[in-house]
Amino acid sequence: MAAPLTLLLILAVTIRAALYRSSLADLIAERVEVVSPLTAWKRVVEGLALLDLGVSPYAGDVFHETPLIIYLFHFLVDYAEITFMVTDVITAVALYLAVKDYNKQVFRKQKYALEAERYPLDCLELIRSPKEMYYIPLKVAMFYLLNPFTILSCVAKSTCGLNNAVIALFILTTIKGNVLLSAIFLSLATYQSIYPLTLCAPALLYLTQRQYIPVNFRRFSFWWFVAQYAFMYLGSLFVMICLSFFLLGSWDYLPSVYGFILSVPDLTPNIGLFWYFFAEMFEHFRLFFLCVFQINIFFYTIPLSIKLKEHPVFLIFMQLAVISIFKSYPTVGDIALYLAFLPVWSHLHRFLRNIFLVSCVLLACSALFPVLWHLWIYAGSANSNFYYAITLLFNVAQVGRTVTETKVHLAASVSGFVYRSCCLTVT
Amino acid sequence: MATTEVERRRGQLAALSIAAVVILIGVPLWWRTTETYRAWLPVSQIQELANLQLQLSADVEVVFARGTVTPEQQKKVPLTLTQDDEHVVDEDTALRYRYETRYRTATIMEEDALNQPTAAEADLSLHTLSESPCGSLVVYVIPESSSLLPEDVDVYVGQRRTALLRIGAQTRVGRTLEQLLSHLEPRVKQVLQVMSFSHTDITAALSDRVRLSPGNKESIADSMRAFKSSPGYEITFSLLNPDPKSHRLHWDIEGAVQTYIQPLLRKLAPLANFSIDSQTLYYAMLGVNPRFDSSRSAYTLNSDSLAHVINPVEARLGSNAASSNPVLNFLLYVPDAHHSPLHINDHKKQEVPSNAFHSPRWGGIMVYNVNDFYGPEAAFPVDINIDMAKVMGVFLAQLRLLLGVQSSAPPPRFLVAPCSSAGIADWELDRLMWSRSVENIATATTTITSLAQLLDQIGNIVINDNIAQQVSSAVTSLQLAVAELESGNLRFALQYSKEAILASERAFFDPSLLHLLYFPDDQKFAIYIPLFLPMCVPILLSLLKIVSDARQRRREKHAKAD
């Protein structure tokens, strides 16, 4: 599998390099769908300039990335394009290796279940053949690298690519079963944007099941494992926060980074749901609705963990989808990460009722975003309602797709005599 | 792989956890973040202030000159008497006047001063001896035989805080000290009412708080003339020249203000801040056509048409837009060449000697005729210098009236000394300070109590910390002002009352109070429903399903048991 992967990587790098050299790079770097106040490259450059002048990069409310990123680019600013291409390559390779390992486990489980004759005969079409599963990792890498969203995000030099790389490494280490590295990468991801905290739950579920620790609240072994993981996670988070403090010498990055993410002061339009809502919100209710919207992201962790206890990797996928849709400043780069996982569950796609509808809506909205932006900002014949309508539609399509995926996946995992009826209802 | 039973239970657990989060975290969060912020107000103290019990204390020193007391009586003097006068104005307001009278005999130096030929000189030399504090009085009792006062005058009111009172002979008055004092007491009180405060003045100052039935026409006019108490006033002097082609007018307004007006305003400095400006208006006509009176060969404005003069001119006067202080306008009108000379007639069709009139709570207008300054063959335009002394004399008198310095004529057999160089006597200033302090206290208490009532009744008003602080400081200043009035420190009482008024007005008119006032409840529905109704419907449905499932299971269990 190394040769096709290498070929894919070379192709991806070529496309990105070509786009870097073209005039489209500047155009793309300014699109609000691709960059957000958190991830824009322009702001990173501004922060670097302030750092060179000896002023705190967080003065002036321009730069909102973490201190580790700014120090990374302090050394790499001349090689920025190569950095982002390498980041995308790392993400793709990590996803490739992770899905390969995951497929091995799924195949093993399937073999045992087949031998135990737990599958009824009607559902043979749901069982994956080795040949299909052979190509899935490559498809995942391809979905990620050749996704127009990813390419746009890379060409715009949005730091979202770095976030995706860290999350991909986290997924890789979790699936491989390395508890320490998984905790470290998760804390790095949380350190960058707060929302990956919700990925703790699926990581814990996966790792406990991998080590055959029963997920039972009354068992001491479960709590002991949770305590170990929490210690590693919190310890590395603490180390990173203190390191940032010592790098810059002050705590003012905390309100600039985390305060910015949580309190959403910047209402630049993007593909998320926050900006329009808070632009028209009465001042008196702002705090309440801010809390509601932020709780909304963390809200689905517990119910989903309960329902998807035995499918932690699917739970990771779901959580990534929830984060990308409901976070305060989403960009297309976040969406690209979870879209990359679609081939893993491609065997279920024939049961997704509305896949055609959803795909068409997503494509149409992606095309309409720049059109309505131009109409609103430059032509002046539309207003924010038009743009927000497309945003809403885009997110509704994503939510609809994730909900049906969950339903189908759950249905597909229930064994026994209900299986057939589920197949019939789902189709 | 899980069975359906386990799946269903997991589903129920998931729904329950969602409901738990909503109720345990959502509802308290909603309650805490959407309540209106109301800082604490000293409501009990405000209610105490609503019931206004004012006590005004005045210190009077009665000095007996030689020949007014017998030697036996002299032995019992010096002594101090206190007298209280209670008046209940209405159910919320009560006034008490406390007069602390100290009787003593005159010192040798004071006797020498009283031996001066005229009352004015005696007054002057008495000042050099002692300085009485603000709010107090000294009454010198002189014998009937003294030649200081003319025949028909019993009391002479000096320029500072002294008065000379002529008393009758011993035989008429009485032998014992008590008889003497009981004879003196009403007369001293009369002097006090002229020089310090009288009940009518104080109740007039309380007119904001108390609705009193009006007296006769003159008292209504007197009470409406003076400006209401304000922390600052703007005085504007305007020269109106309707005919610049004929007259080129020069007036040294700066020098005149320095010489005549500033001394008065400097003396009134504890009362308010004054700012003065001046302007010249060209082509400003009076709105009224004066009629030519051939008997006097002059144009006349009769008293009925005076009311129509001000309005057309006022629109062109302009004002200092940066301040909210009341403005006193003083206009000097020089009639145009075709309508000169112009005289103002009073009600009896007699010429007014000063050729000026004033409008209550607005200002004054003086007509200055210049036709005597040039002959018929003069080359137009004629340069004319205006005699500022005459003009300022009239304006100063009007200023005193408008500021409330002098409100009524003195009683019979009283002789009031002409004003000092400043234009206001010390006792007139004291009088003004008494009534202004009472007025400020009354207004401030009304404002604060109505604000407290408003905030109590309307739950939608946001009370920020700075409002609460202003209210607290207003309440403190009011309490201090009332206490200082009680102890007779007039200057401090006035200062505290001014602070109280400023703080209470600032709190009452603060715009942040209205932040959420007009927030109707149905708008709150419009805010919550679009987000929460679609969110809550599935939660509620799943909860209902759980409840019905549990009920069905219990029914099955009962059926199985039976």
mmCIF file of C-alpha atoms in Angstrom, chain B residues 154-431:
data_model
loop_
_atom_site.group_PDB
_atom_site.id
_atom_site.type_symbol
_atom_site.label_atom_id
_atom_site.label_comp_id
_atom_site.label_asym_id
_atom_site.label_seq_id
_atom_site.Cartn_x
_atom_site.Cartn_y
_atom_site.Cartn_z
ATOM 1 C CA ASP B 154 -38.030 102.412 65.397
ATOM 2 C CA VAL B 155 -35.680 99.878 63.818
ATOM 3 C CA TYR B 156 -32.632 100.417 61.658
ATOM 4 C CA VAL B 157 -31.416 97.432 59.683
ATOM 5 C CA GLY B 158 -27.710 97.705 58.926
ATOM 6 C CA GLN B 159 -25.613 96.527 56.017
ATOM 7 C CA ARG B 160 -24.109 93.553 57.813
ATOM 8 C CA ARG B 161 -25.926 91.507 60.381
ATOM 9 C CA THR B 162 -26.775 94.218 62.920
ATOM 10 C CA ALA B 163 -29.946 96.083 63.741
ATOM 11 C CA LEU B 164 -30.646 99.030 66.002
ATOM 12 C CA LEU B 165 -33.859 98.767 67.976
ATOM 13 C CA ARG B 166 -35.307 101.707 69.833
ATOM 14 C CA ILE B 167 -37.070 100.844 73.040
ATOM 15 C CA GLY B 168 -39.516 102.896 75.097
ATOM 16 C CA ALA B 169 -38.875 104.430 78.528
ATOM 17 C CA GLN B 170 -38.709 102.406 81.729
ATOM 18 C CA THR B 171 -42.068 103.545 82.918
ATOM 19 C CA ARG B 172 -43.764 102.276 79.804
ATOM 20 C CA VAL B 173 -41.789 99.130 79.636
ATOM 21 C CA GLY B 174 -41.707 97.893 83.198
ATOM 22 C CA ARG B 175 -39.396 97.460 86.127
ATOM 23 C CA THR B 176 -38.475 93.835 86.167
ATOM 24 C CA LEU B 177 -36.313 92.046 83.676
ATOM 25 C CA GLU B 178 -39.083 89.643 82.788
ATOM 26 C CA GLN B 179 -41.399 92.462 81.827
ATOM 27 C CA LEU B 180 -38.655 94.033 79.754
ATOM 28 C CA LEU B 181 -37.927 90.785 78.006
ATOM 29 C CA SER B 182 -41.563 90.041 77.335
ATOM 30 C CA HIS B 183 -41.887 93.511 75.790
ATOM 31 C CA LEU B 184 -38.775 92.987 73.687
ATOM 32 C CA GLU B 185 -39.518 89.530 72.495
ATOM 33 C CA PRO B 186 -42.143 90.227 69.806
ATOM 34 C CA ARG B 187 -40.116 93.151 68.486
ATOM 35 C CA VAL B 188 -36.986 91.085 68.204
ATOM 36 C CA LYS B 189 -38.979 88.432 66.460
ATOM 37 C CA GLN B 190 -40.199 90.987 63.973
ATOM 38 C CA VAL B 191 -36.612 91.977 63.253
ATOM 39 C CA LEU B 192 -35.738 88.317 62.824
ATOM 40 C CA GLN B 193 -38.505 87.858 60.335
ATOM 41 C CA VAL B 194 -37.179 90.681 58.241
ATOM 42 C CA MET B 195 -33.496 89.764 58.505
ATOM 43 C CA SER B 196 -33.429 85.969 58.766
ATOM 44 C CA PHE B 197 -36.472 84.006 57.770
ATOM 45 C CA SER B 198 -40.195 84.275 58.083
ATOM 46 C CA HIS B 199 -42.762 81.550 57.947
ATOM 47 C CA THR B 200 -44.117 82.766 54.616
ATOM 48 C CA ASP B 201 -40.675 82.691 53.052
ATOM 49 C CA ILE B 202 -39.948 79.194 54.203
ATOM 50 C CA THR B 203 -43.296 77.825 53.135
ATOM 51 C CA ALA B 204 -42.820 79.545 49.788
ATOM 52 C CA ALA B 205 -39.494 77.713 49.502
ATOM 53 C CA LEU B 206 -41.292 74.451 50.199
ATOM 54 C CA SER B 207 -43.746 75.060 47.364
ATOM 55 C CA ASP B 208 -42.278 72.141 45.438
ATOM 56 C CA ARG B 209 -43.327 69.771 48.156
ATOM 57 C CA VAL B 210 -46.416 71.351 49.583
ATOM 58 C CA ARG B 211 -49.351 72.741 47.688
ATOM 59 C CA LEU B 212 -50.417 75.847 49.552
ATOM 60 C CA SER B 213 -53.393 77.984 48.794
ATOM 61 C CA PRO B 214 -52.155 81.195 47.185
ATOM 62 C CA GLY B 215 -52.446 84.463 49.004
ATOM 63 C CA ASN B 216 -53.222 87.744 47.356
ATOM 64 C CA LYS B 217 -52.103 88.702 43.899
ATOM 65 C CA GLU B 218 -48.948 90.356 45.081
ATOM 66 C CA SER B 219 -47.735 87.350 46.988
ATOM 67 C CA ILE B 220 -48.299 85.158 43.939
ATOM 68 C CA ALA B 221 -46.322 87.581 41.835
ATOM 69 C CA ASP B 222 -43.564 87.710 44.425
ATOM 70 C CA SER B 223 -43.298 83.961 44.695
ATOM 71 C CA MET B 224 -43.118 83.486 40.955
ATOM 72 C CA ARG B 225 -40.560 86.129 40.234
ATOM 73 C CA ALA B 226 -37.337 84.609 41.446
ATOM 74 C CA PHE B 227 -35.594 81.745 39.712
ATOM 75 C CA LYS B 228 -35.758 78.338 41.297
ATOM 76 C CA SER B 229 -32.697 77.160 43.135
ATOM 77 C CA SER B 230 -30.100 75.848 40.725
ATOM 78 C CA PRO B 231 -26.418 75.008 41.076
ATOM 79 C CA GLY B 232 -25.466 77.540 38.430
ATOM 80 C CA TYR B 233 -26.878 80.419 36.464
ATOM 81 C CA GLU B 234 -25.980 81.989 33.149
ATOM 82 C CA ILE B 235 -26.275 85.752 32.819
ATOM 83 C CA THR B 236 -26.367 87.212 29.339
ATOM 84 C CA PHE B 237 -26.188 90.919 28.564
ATOM 85 C CA SER B 238 -27.424 91.803 25.093
ATOM 86 C CA LEU B 239 -27.308 95.142 23.330
ATOM 87 C CA LEU B 240 -30.053 95.416 20.740
ATOM 88 C CA ASN B 241 -29.387 97.888 17.980
ATOM 89 C CA PRO B 242 -32.222 97.953 15.474
ATOM 90 C CA ASP B 243 -30.745 100.820 13.477
ATOM 91 C CA PRO B 244 -27.012 100.424 12.889
ATOM 92 C CA LYS B 245 -27.189 102.876 9.988
ATOM 93 C CA SER B 246 -28.060 105.694 12.364
ATOM 94 C CA HIS B 247 -26.393 104.711 15.635
ATOM 95 C CA ARG B 248 -23.005 103.189 16.156
ATOM 96 C CA LEU B 249 -23.145 102.079 19.778
ATOM 97 C CA HIS B 250 -20.229 101.496 22.100
ATOM 98 C CA TRP B 251 -20.646 99.965 25.490
ATOM 99 C CA ASP B 252 -17.858 98.976 27.847
ATOM 100 C CA ILE B 253 -19.659 95.901 29.066
ATOM 101 C CA GLU B 254 -16.557 94.146 30.377
ATOM 102 C CA GLY B 255 -15.579 97.034 32.595
ATOM 103 C CA ALA B 256 -19.150 97.549 33.743
ATOM 104 C CA VAL B 257 -19.528 93.897 34.642
ATOM 105 C CA GLN B 258 -16.254 93.971 36.543
ATOM 106 C CA THR B 259 -17.238 97.057 38.476
ATOM 107 C CA TYR B 260 -20.883 96.513 39.162
ATOM 108 C CA ILE B 261 -21.935 92.906 38.679
ATOM 109 C CA GLN B 262 -18.928 90.887 39.779
ATOM 110 C CA PRO B 263 -18.886 92.131 43.397
ATOM 111 C CA LEU B 264 -22.466 90.941 43.808
ATOM 112 C CA LEU B 265 -21.779 87.629 42.155
ATOM 113 C CA ARG B 266 -18.646 87.110 44.214
ATOM 114 C CA LYS B 267 -20.687 87.576 47.334
ATOM 115 C CA LEU B 268 -23.289 85.153 46.024
ATOM 116 C CA ALA B 269 -20.614 82.563 45.234
ATOM 117 C CA PRO B 270 -21.624 80.106 48.002
ATOM 118 C CA LEU B 271 -25.081 80.027 46.493
ATOM 119 C CA ALA B 272 -24.342 79.132 42.877
ATOM 120 C CA ASN B 273 -21.850 79.397 40.034
ATOM 121 C CA PHE B 274 -22.425 82.263 37.684
ATOM 122 C CA SER B 275 -21.175 82.620 34.176
ATOM 123 C CA ILE B 276 -21.565 85.877 32.275
ATOM 124 C CA ASP B 277 -21.508 86.546 28.579
ATOM 125 C CA SER B 278 -22.546 89.436 26.411
ATOM 126 C CA GLN B 279 -23.510 89.995 22.794
ATOM 127 C CA THR B 280 -24.672 92.687 20.433
ATOM 128 C CA LEU B 281 -27.619 92.064 18.126
ATOM 129 C CA TYR B 282 -28.190 94.172 15.052
ATOM 130 C CA TYR B 283 -31.508 94.716 13.286
ATOM 131 C CA ALA B 284 -33.381 93.310 16.240
ATOM 132 C CA MET B 285 -36.730 95.058 16.368
ATOM 133 C CA LEU B 286 -39.248 94.929 19.127
ATOM 134 C CA GLY B 287 -42.275 92.967 18.151
ATOM 135 C CA VAL B 288 -44.599 95.800 19.106
ATOM 136 C CA ASN B 289 -45.179 99.091 17.329
ATOM 137 C CA PRO B 290 -44.935 101.921 19.843
ATOM 138 C CA ARG B 291 -47.587 104.582 19.703
ATOM 139 C CA PHE B 292 -46.698 108.205 19.350
ATOM 140 C CA ASP B 293 -47.890 110.311 22.253
ATOM 141 C CA SER B 294 -48.061 113.887 21.016
ATOM 142 C CA SER B 295 -48.491 115.340 24.531
ATOM 143 C CA ARG B 296 -45.077 114.155 25.492
ATOM 144 C CA SER B 297 -43.723 114.067 21.937
ATOM 145 C CA ALA B 298 -42.369 110.610 22.509
ATOM 146 C CA TYR B 299 -43.202 107.107 21.541
ATOM 147 C CA THR B 300 -44.760 105.024 24.306
ATOM 148 C CA LEU B 301 -45.073 101.353 25.116
ATOM 149 C CA ASN B 302 -47.924 100.712 27.481
ATOM 150 C CA SER B 303 -47.843 97.945 30.033
ATOM 151 C CA ASP B 304 -50.203 95.615 28.144
ATOM 152 C CA SER B 305 -47.997 95.403 25.105
ATOM 153 C CA LEU B 306 -44.869 94.652 27.135
ATOM 154 C CA ALA B 307 -45.792 90.991 27.273
ATOM 155 C CA HIS B 308 -45.484 90.747 23.480
ATOM 156 C CA VAL B 309 -42.085 92.315 23.313
ATOM 157 C CA ILE B 310 -40.025 89.408 24.509
ATOM 158 C CA ASN B 311 -40.998 86.531 22.248
ATOM 159 C CA PRO B 312 -39.749 87.755 18.874
ATOM 160 C CA VAL B 313 -36.501 88.892 20.417
ATOM 161 C CA GLU B 314 -35.888 85.728 22.390
ATOM 162 C CA ALA B 315 -35.674 83.608 19.278
ATOM 163 C CA ARG B 316 -32.656 85.567 18.132
ATOM 164 C CA LEU B 317 -30.866 85.710 21.429
ATOM 165 C CA GLY B 318 -29.113 82.393 21.287
ATOM 166 C CA SER B 319 -27.750 80.692 24.363
ATOM 167 C CA ASN B 320 -24.906 78.586 25.595
ATOM 168 C CA ALA B 321 -25.974 75.158 24.540
ATOM 169 C CA ALA B 322 -23.389 73.367 26.633
ATOM 170 C CA SER B 323 -25.032 73.970 29.990
ATOM 171 C CA SER B 324 -28.404 73.176 31.417
ATOM 172 C CA ASN B 325 -28.394 76.080 33.861
ATOM 173 C CA PRO B 326 -31.180 78.618 33.762
ATOM 174 C CA VAL B 327 -30.381 81.788 31.819
ATOM 175 C CA LEU B 328 -31.000 85.351 32.942
ATOM 176 C CA ASN B 329 -31.231 87.666 29.977
ATOM 177 C CA PHE B 330 -30.665 91.399 30.324
ATOM 178 C CA LEU B 331 -31.449 93.337 27.184
ATOM 179 C CA LEU B 332 -30.496 96.936 26.511
ATOM 180 C CA TYR B 333 -32.626 98.279 23.682
ATOM 181 C CA VAL B 334 -31.625 101.468 21.919
ATOM 182 C CA PRO B 335 -34.616 102.616 19.823
ATOM 183 C CA ASP B 336 -34.047 103.402 16.164
ATOM 184 C CA ALA B 337 -33.854 107.016 15.041
ATOM 185 C CA HIS B 338 -37.430 107.105 13.775
ATOM 186 C CA HIS B 339 -38.949 105.887 17.009
ATOM 187 C CA SER B 340 -36.871 107.880 19.473
ATOM 188 C CA PRO B 341 -37.450 108.699 22.290
ATOM 189 C CA LEU B 342 -39.267 105.600 23.572
ATOM 190 C CA HIS B 343 -40.829 105.531 27.052
ATOM 191 C CA ILE B 344 -42.458 102.738 28.964
ATOM 192 C CA ASN B 345 -45.742 103.462 30.749
ATOM 193 C CA ASP B 346 -46.977 101.611 33.786
ATOM 194 C CA HIS B 347 -50.570 100.688 34.600
ATOM 195 C CA LYS B 348 -51.446 104.210 35.564
ATOM 196 C CA LYS B 349 -50.114 105.535 32.274
ATOM 197 C CA GLN B 350 -47.231 107.224 34.067
ATOM 198 C CA GLU B 351 -43.722 107.080 32.735
ATOM 199 C CA VAL B 352 -41.543 104.548 34.483
ATOM 200 C CA PRO B 353 -38.490 106.456 35.730
ATOM 201 C CA SER B 354 -35.979 103.686 35.030
ATOM 202 C CA ASN B 355 -37.496 102.992 31.595
ATOM 203 C CA ALA B 356 -37.117 99.292 32.172
ATOM 204 C CA PHE B 357 -39.193 96.224 32.973
ATOM 205 C CA HIS B 358 -38.458 92.668 33.937
ATOM 206 C CA SER B 359 -40.155 89.363 33.236
ATOM 207 C CA PRO B 360 -40.352 86.788 36.024
ATOM 208 C CA ARG B 361 -37.862 83.941 35.671
ATOM 209 C CA TRP B 362 -36.591 85.306 32.401
ATOM 210 C CA GLY B 363 -34.735 88.585 32.708
ATOM 211 C CA GLY B 364 -35.051 92.317 32.184
ATOM 212 C CA ILE B 365 -35.281 94.820 29.333
ATOM 213 C CA MET B 366 -34.196 98.450 29.534
ATOM 214 C CA VAL B 367 -34.850 101.060 26.901
ATOM 215 C CA TYR B 368 -32.019 103.573 26.539
ATOM 216 C CA ASN B 369 -32.873 106.677 24.603
ATOM 217 C CA VAL B 370 -30.019 108.292 22.678
ATOM 218 C CA ASN B 371 -31.817 111.091 20.817
ATOM 219 C CA ASP B 372 -30.347 113.658 23.185
ATOM 220 C CA PHE B 373 -26.809 112.857 22.136
ATOM 221 C CA TYR B 374 -27.004 114.313 18.635
ATOM 222 C CA GLY B 375 -28.762 117.067 16.754
ATOM 223 C CA PRO B 376 -30.872 116.767 13.588
ATOM 224 C CA GLU B 377 -28.002 117.636 11.270
ATOM 225 C CA ALA B 378 -25.631 114.997 12.569
ATOM 226 C CA ALA B 379 -23.887 112.784 10.055
ATOM 227 C CA PHE B 380 -25.227 109.271 10.285
ATOM 228 C CA PRO B 381 -24.059 106.885 11.688
ATOM 229 C CA VAL B 382 -23.464 108.655 14.986
ATOM 230 C CA ASP B 383 -20.980 107.284 17.528
ATOM 231 C CA ILE B 384 -22.620 106.963 20.911
ATOM 232 C CA ASN B 385 -21.059 105.840 24.176
ATOM 233 C CA ILE B 386 -23.561 104.294 26.505
ATOM 234 C CA ASP B 387 -23.508 105.392 30.142
ATOM 235 C CA MET B 388 -22.953 102.036 31.786
ATOM 236 C CA ALA B 389 -23.440 103.302 35.335
ATOM 237 C CA LYS B 390 -27.082 104.114 34.760
ATOM 238 C CA VAL B 391 -27.662 100.894 32.829
ATOM 239 C CA MET B 392 -25.935 98.709 35.366
ATOM 240 C CA GLY B 393 -27.870 100.320 38.187
ATOM 241 C CA VAL B 394 -31.114 99.180 36.638
ATOM 242 C CA PHE B 395 -29.784 95.756 35.726
ATOM 243 C CA LEU B 396 -28.391 95.232 39.189
ATOM 244 C CA ALA B 397 -31.755 95.990 40.762
ATOM 245 C CA GLN B 398 -33.432 93.578 38.354
ATOM 246 C CA LEU B 399 -30.790 90.960 39.066
ATOM 247 C CA ARG B 400 -31.461 91.207 42.775
ATOM 248 C CA LEU B 401 -35.165 90.747 42.186
ATOM 249 C CA LEU B 402 -34.709 87.822 39.847
ATOM 250 C CA LEU B 403 -32.345 86.003 42.143
ATOM 251 C CA GLY B 404 -34.764 86.352 45.007
ATOM 252 C CA VAL B 405 -32.657 88.647 47.164
ATOM 253 C CA GLN B 406 -35.451 91.040 48.006
ATOM 254 C CA SER B 407 -38.974 89.877 48.039
ATOM 255 C CA SER B 408 -41.145 92.149 50.096
ATOM 256 C CA ALA B 409 -41.246 95.646 51.496
ATOM 257 C CA PRO B 410 -40.098 96.059 55.087
ATOM 258 C CA PRO B 411 -42.704 96.542 57.804
ATOM 259 C CA PRO B 412 -43.681 100.068 58.918
ATOM 260 C CA ARG B 413 -41.258 102.067 61.070
ATOM 261 C CA PHE B 414 -38.332 100.071 59.709
ATOM 262 C CA LEU B 415 -35.443 101.777 57.983
ATOM 263 C CA VAL B 416 -33.285 99.566 55.850
ATOM 264 C CA ALA B 417 -29.761 100.757 55.125
ATOM 265 C CA PRO B 418 -28.842 101.121 51.455
ATOM 266 C CA CYS B 419 -26.842 98.238 50.084
ATOM 267 C CA SER B 420 -23.118 98.048 50.466
ATOM 268 C CA SER B 421 -20.752 98.352 47.535
ATOM 269 C CA ALA B 422 -21.307 94.737 46.685
ATOM 270 C CA GLY B 423 -24.975 95.294 46.044
ATOM 271 C CA ILE B 424 -26.274 92.917 48.660
ATOM 272 C CA ALA B 425 -26.326 93.142 52.440
ATOM 273 C CA ASP B 426 -25.060 90.270 54.552
ATOM 274 C CA TRP B 427 -28.445 89.679 56.112
ATOM 275 C CA GLU B 428 -30.051 89.576 52.659
ATOM 276 C CA LEU B 429 -27.541 86.931 51.700
ATOM 277 C CA ASP B 430 -28.378 84.985 54.868
ATOM 278 C CA ARG B 431 -32.058 85.202 54.054
#
